[in-house]
XYZ file of C-alpha atoms in Angstrom:
408
model
C -2.135 28.784 55.649
C -1.591 26.195 52.951
C -3.615 28.274 50.447
C -1.570 31.364 51.246
C 1.678 29.462 50.857
C 0.686 28.215 47.413
C -0.352 31.606 46.123
C 3.165 33.002 45.321
C 4.071 29.916 43.297
C 0.893 30.232 41.213
C 1.571 33.909 40.599
C 5.136 33.120 39.554
C 3.890 30.605 36.992
C 1.314 33.046 35.669
C 3.848 35.851 35.348
C 6.282 33.571 33.523
C 3.685 33.104 30.792
C 2.622 36.722 30.674
C 5.420 38.050 28.520
C 4.512 40.791 26.085
C 6.024 42.897 23.351
C 8.147 44.765 25.875
C 9.945 41.503 26.628
C 11.160 40.945 23.053
C 14.952 40.713 22.663
C 16.723 43.328 20.519
C 17.176 42.627 16.830
C 20.333 43.280 14.871
C 19.199 45.474 11.987
C 19.883 44.537 8.369
C 23.241 46.096 7.545
C 22.177 47.233 4.064
C 19.022 48.899 5.362
C 21.100 50.605 8.045
C 23.535 51.775 5.352
C 20.703 53.360 3.361
C 19.621 55.270 6.454
C 23.172 56.465 7.102
C 23.547 57.705 3.547
C 20.230 59.525 3.674
C 21.245 61.259 6.905
C 24.591 62.484 5.544
C 24.224 66.221 4.755
C 27.191 66.344 2.333
C 26.046 67.233 -1.194
C 28.824 65.198 -2.803
C 27.797 61.906 -1.139
C 27.693 58.762 -3.264
C 25.410 55.883 -2.282
C 26.483 52.656 -3.993
C 24.912 50.507 -1.301
C 21.268 50.578 -2.345
C 20.478 48.115 -5.133
C 18.648 50.156 -7.765
C 19.561 51.057 -11.331
C 20.554 54.681 -11.848
C 20.818 56.531 -15.134
C 23.560 58.903 -16.278
C 22.327 61.709 -14.035
C 21.857 59.463 -11.002
C 18.093 58.960 -11.114
C 16.117 55.708 -10.977
C 13.562 56.438 -13.695
C 10.260 54.744 -14.372
C 10.487 53.123 -17.790
C 8.579 55.020 -20.468
C 6.822 51.848 -21.505
C 5.812 51.223 -17.874
C 4.303 54.700 -17.644
C 2.170 53.951 -20.707
C 1.112 50.562 -19.357
C 0.139 52.105 -16.030
C -1.962 54.729 -17.805
C -3.722 51.989 -19.754
C -4.352 50.213 -16.491
C -5.911 53.339 -14.982
C -8.070 53.839 -18.054
C -9.273 50.253 -18.476
C -9.265 48.529 -15.084
C -12.863 48.125 -13.930
C -12.391 46.404 -10.568
C -9.898 45.770 -7.806
C -11.632 42.629 -6.584
C -9.511 39.758 -5.262
C -7.561 37.635 -7.742
C -6.699 34.785 -5.352
C -3.402 33.357 -4.133
C -2.227 32.688 -7.721
C -2.337 36.391 -8.529
C -2.461 37.401 -12.181
C -2.461 34.114 -14.107
C -1.888 35.799 -17.457
C 1.195 37.554 -16.010
C 2.717 34.136 -15.283
C 1.761 32.784 -18.712
C 3.481 35.714 -20.425
C 6.663 35.196 -18.403
C 6.923 31.495 -19.344
C 8.756 31.901 -22.671
C 10.985 34.691 -21.306
C 12.215 32.626 -18.381
C 11.790 29.023 -19.580
C 12.662 29.325 -23.280
C 12.251 25.968 -25.001
C 10.727 24.552 -21.802
C 7.749 26.929 -21.970
C 5.486 24.185 -23.294
C 6.360 21.663 -20.554
C 3.143 21.171 -18.592
C 5.094 19.813 -15.621
C 6.366 23.349 -14.980
C 3.941 25.545 -13.042
C 4.314 29.116 -11.880
C 2.487 31.799 -9.912
C 2.867 35.477 -9.115
C 4.610 36.467 -5.864
C 5.464 39.701 -4.020
C 8.862 40.169 -5.640
C 11.642 37.657 -5.910
C 11.921 37.650 -2.113
C 8.383 36.296 -1.808
C 9.223 33.629 -4.377
C 12.326 32.569 -2.431
C 10.336 32.362 0.807
C 7.631 30.256 -0.849
C 10.139 27.949 -2.527
C 12.103 27.353 0.661
C 8.885 26.768 2.557
C 7.912 24.138 0.001
C 11.277 22.410 0.444
C 10.829 22.387 4.229
C 7.340 20.892 3.851
C 8.610 18.155 1.543
C 11.738 17.344 3.563
C 12.450 19.055 6.879
C 15.864 17.331 6.950
C 17.023 18.920 3.695
C 20.185 20.977 3.887
C 20.507 24.054 1.701
C 23.961 24.622 0.177
C 24.558 28.381 -0.118
C 27.494 30.144 -1.748
C 29.731 32.421 0.291
C 29.176 35.277 -0.217
C 25.525 35.445 -1.201
C 22.625 37.878 -1.043
C 22.327 38.768 2.673
C 18.654 37.828 2.818
C 19.220 34.219 1.707
C 20.512 32.810 5.025
C 17.862 34.342 7.324
C 15.096 33.237 4.963
C 16.458 29.678 4.989
C 16.672 29.705 8.780
C 13.135 31.100 8.993
C 11.733 27.896 7.474
C 13.859 25.731 9.782
C 16.341 24.339 7.263
C 20.055 23.800 7.835
C 22.567 25.889 5.858
C 25.775 24.470 4.411
C 28.163 27.120 3.074
C 30.158 26.498 -0.082
C 33.028 28.792 -1.160
C 32.077 30.862 -4.188
C 34.268 33.921 -4.595
C 37.802 35.081 -3.839
C 37.419 38.802 -3.287
C 41.125 39.640 -3.374
C 41.538 38.136 -6.855
C 38.058 38.835 -8.228
C 37.516 35.212 -9.300
C 35.147 32.337 -8.578
C 36.572 29.647 -6.298
C 35.275 27.019 -8.667
C 37.279 24.000 -7.525
C 36.391 24.698 -3.888
C 32.742 25.132 -4.849
C 32.690 21.764 -6.614
C 34.433 20.043 -3.695
C 31.821 21.394 -1.289
C 28.887 20.405 -3.509
C 30.314 16.892 -3.758
C 29.511 16.466 -0.046
C 25.799 16.918 -0.779
C 23.364 14.097 -0.144
C 20.084 13.044 -1.759
C 17.353 15.446 -0.682
C 19.726 18.391 -0.176
C 19.245 21.615 -2.135
C 21.808 23.771 -3.952
C 20.867 27.453 -4.052
C 22.356 29.086 -7.148
C 22.246 32.576 -8.660
C 20.840 32.494 -12.192
C 22.839 35.483 -13.443
C 24.382 38.807 -12.353
C 25.514 37.325 -9.058
C 24.666 39.438 -6.011
C 26.950 40.550 -4.384
C 29.963 39.652 -6.548
C 28.957 40.077 -10.216
C 30.941 36.898 -10.961
C 28.768 34.529 -12.995
C 29.398 30.903 -13.814
C 30.431 30.286 -17.412
C 28.358 27.867 -19.483
C 30.927 25.106 -18.936
C 30.925 25.807 -15.207
C 27.132 25.607 -15.144
C 27.356 22.185 -16.794
C 29.854 20.932 -14.240
C 27.959 22.331 -11.237
C 24.664 20.817 -12.357
C 26.371 17.506 -13.142
C 27.682 17.292 -9.588
C 24.304 18.278 -8.128
C 22.612 15.586 -10.208
C 25.217 12.952 -9.276
C 24.661 13.718 -5.589
C 20.873 13.455 -5.854
C 20.406 17.119 -4.906
C 17.780 19.584 -6.131
C 18.715 22.916 -7.737
C 16.952 26.077 -6.577
C 17.809 29.045 -8.767
C 17.326 32.688 -7.794
C 17.181 34.815 -10.956
C 16.556 38.433 -10.054
C 18.372 40.288 -12.863
C 17.495 38.532 -16.126
C 18.443 40.857 -19.008
C 20.923 42.923 -16.985
C 23.942 40.739 -17.863
C 24.298 39.543 -21.451
C 20.678 39.310 -22.622
C 17.382 37.669 -21.699
C 18.187 34.287 -23.225
C 21.858 34.286 -22.277
C 21.074 35.152 -18.648
C 18.580 32.268 -18.414
C 21.130 29.659 -19.549
C 21.509 28.070 -16.108
C 17.766 27.908 -15.476
C 17.097 26.220 -18.807
C 20.017 23.810 -18.462
C 18.721 22.756 -15.028
C 15.296 22.119 -16.572
C 17.030 19.997 -19.241
C 18.692 17.804 -16.627
C 16.462 17.576 -13.554
C 12.968 16.317 -12.872
C 12.728 18.645 -9.871
C 13.728 22.312 -10.099
C 12.621 25.407 -8.177
C 13.111 28.889 -9.659
C 12.518 32.214 -7.891
C 12.203 35.066 -10.399
C 11.935 38.850 -10.100
C 10.668 41.564 -12.448
C 11.563 44.355 -10.043
C 14.829 45.193 -11.772
C 14.272 44.470 -15.454
C 10.972 46.391 -15.425
C 12.252 48.944 -12.871
C 9.273 48.441 -10.541
C 11.219 47.958 -7.305
C 8.627 49.159 -4.820
C 5.740 47.366 -6.563
C 7.214 43.926 -5.711
C 6.706 41.877 -8.861
C 7.989 38.310 -8.969
C 7.077 34.698 -9.598
C 7.841 31.193 -8.355
C 8.260 28.257 -10.727
C 8.539 24.564 -9.988
C 9.005 21.414 -11.993
C 8.512 17.815 -10.894
C 8.557 14.525 -12.766
C 4.844 14.620 -13.599
C 2.003 17.058 -14.072
C 0.057 15.571 -11.164
C 3.020 15.841 -8.777
C 3.570 19.462 -9.839
C -0.094 20.241 -9.197
C 0.163 18.737 -5.719
C 3.314 20.732 -4.989
C 1.660 23.905 -6.264
C -1.326 23.269 -4.007
C 1.096 23.375 -1.055
C 2.570 26.605 -2.459
C -0.909 28.150 -2.659
C -1.583 27.179 0.941
C 1.632 28.776 2.152
C 0.928 31.900 0.088
C -2.523 32.083 1.651
C -1.000 31.911 5.128
C 1.597 34.617 4.463
C 0.001 37.236 2.212
C -3.241 35.685 0.981
C -2.623 37.112 -2.495
C 0.147 39.218 -4.071
C -0.239 42.926 -4.884
C -1.683 43.448 -8.338
C -0.620 46.816 -9.740
C 2.971 46.078 -10.855
C 2.188 42.640 -12.254
C -0.853 44.008 -14.073
C 1.325 46.643 -15.767
C 3.940 44.034 -16.726
C 1.056 41.894 -18.080
C -0.034 44.794 -20.306
C 3.489 45.315 -21.648
C 4.127 41.652 -22.430
C 0.672 41.129 -23.943
C 1.143 43.942 -26.482
C 3.724 43.337 -29.228
C 4.542 47.029 -29.646
C 4.959 47.665 -25.920
C 7.012 44.482 -25.505
C 9.375 45.605 -28.285
C 9.811 48.984 -26.603
C 10.482 47.306 -23.260
C 13.274 45.298 -24.857
C 14.830 48.525 -26.147
C 14.710 50.146 -22.707
C 16.030 46.959 -21.092
C 18.958 46.926 -23.501
C 19.661 50.573 -22.664
C 19.851 49.706 -18.959
C 22.117 46.727 -19.710
C 24.356 48.839 -21.934
C 24.730 51.448 -19.230
C 25.650 48.829 -16.631
C 28.280 47.363 -18.910
C 29.661 50.738 -19.976
C 30.084 51.868 -16.353
C 31.828 48.573 -15.613
C 34.291 49.172 -18.442
C 34.944 52.722 -17.321
C 35.713 51.644 -13.750
C 37.809 48.692 -14.952
C 39.921 50.987 -17.151
C 40.819 53.243 -14.230
C 43.340 50.856 -12.651
C 44.626 47.325 -13.391
C 43.492 46.269 -9.915
C 39.917 47.048 -10.947
C 40.095 45.218 -14.296
C 38.048 42.278 -12.957
C 34.978 44.541 -12.776
C 34.896 44.681 -16.575
C 34.671 40.879 -16.753
C 31.650 40.667 -14.492
C 27.914 41.179 -14.991
C 24.977 42.908 -13.390
C 24.654 45.631 -10.821
C 27.108 44.476 -8.175
C 30.793 43.797 -7.623
C 33.005 43.466 -4.538
C 36.036 45.674 -4.101
C 39.098 44.183 -2.367
C 38.804 46.631 0.526
C 38.919 45.993 4.260
C 36.137 47.125 6.561
C 38.429 49.890 7.804
C 39.071 51.105 4.263
C 35.346 51.129 3.485
C 34.630 53.146 6.615
C 37.402 55.599 5.765
C 35.893 56.108 2.286
C 32.613 56.882 4.038
C 34.226 59.328 6.461
C 36.593 61.093 4.061
C 34.692 60.980 0.751
C 31.006 60.438 1.669
C 31.046 57.161 -0.276
C 28.597 54.638 1.109
C 28.997 50.943 0.352
C 28.625 47.700 2.322
C 31.436 46.911 4.738
C 32.187 43.808 2.635
C 33.209 46.049 -0.289
C 30.072 45.169 -2.245
C 28.939 48.151 -4.306
C 26.315 48.940 -6.908
C 28.249 49.516 -10.133
C 25.380 51.427 -11.641
C 24.595 53.370 -8.465
C 26.789 56.144 -9.857
C 25.844 59.063 -12.057
C 28.280 59.739 -14.897
C 29.697 62.779 -13.100
C 30.473 60.672 -10.002
C 32.447 57.843 -11.608
C 35.853 59.532 -11.743
C 35.636 60.757 -8.159
C 34.540 57.320 -7.001
C 37.347 55.466 -8.802
C 39.962 57.979 -7.644
C 38.870 57.523 -4.024
C 38.853 53.708 -4.347
C 42.302 53.684 -5.970
C 43.553 55.905 -3.174
C 42.138 53.505 -0.599
C 43.798 50.552 -2.325
C 47.149 52.309 -2.011
C 50.368 51.307 -3.775
């Protein structure tokens, strides 16, 4: 009788441990991914999708760069193996990026870098390194920021501290509020900053603002982590790297997550890199060993094709020169579309003073949804839209609809 009486309790304990995939809680889908799906499902021919973050040319296509096509053909013709490269990926790819990203710091042997699966992979690795070094570190994140920043920070177990960054109604940076928030930082905390072409606002720090932000971060004993995903899409390769290089001037410890997806137009190939600096070569090597271990655990080694093609372009003077021409053409288109939208209405003038692919319109969620319903215009509910997600023949219709939504 005693054995029989115990049996239900044992079964209950066993069943409590026997949860499977069917017991997983529901997940709230990424709003931007959901928006892409909604736009794709809309049958209206006149639909405009300014939610997805890709460059589009005058006719609304996202072309492969001509120089990339040639590099890929060379890769097909000359690559003799697809054997493993290791967790570092293509070492020459990283070497060729050094002067582009680091400028006058390219020769600093305390700065080490490795290839990652896109800028997202670099961010995940960098945050994981921070969590390994100091699980109590808080990460100061601007509001608003790229939607994937907060969940990635939470995924490594770090605390998030929001700092005000942008006033959407006025189209300006809340600089004084940002500084006040950063002044509450403590030694060991991290400040996550956008290197250029701020996503989602397009509002970049001026050079003087960069100096003040980094001064406060240094005074508080914090570490800067810079996400630079759009170098060359704002004012130019060197100009867009100003904040990264200034941080390297000032700090012994800096983490930089970089992406080639946009400036080489290789979005789906996932081409990025992570860079770190410490106070000594030996400390940087130790930190990079931890990075390699985390990379091994997550993806073992990054995909090769896109980075190999970028390697070919940067390693050939003629191809590199042609890439710079195509990069400037993309930048010029972004800036010309900005000016065209800004000229449509004084309330949109701020768009012409911003940089990169994104800006935020001063629209309510209800106004955004009405634009979607009435005009087949798809953008994030926050009003964030891809400035260069428009073909030339769509710009006037887009601005007219936005102006109508803004009202008198």
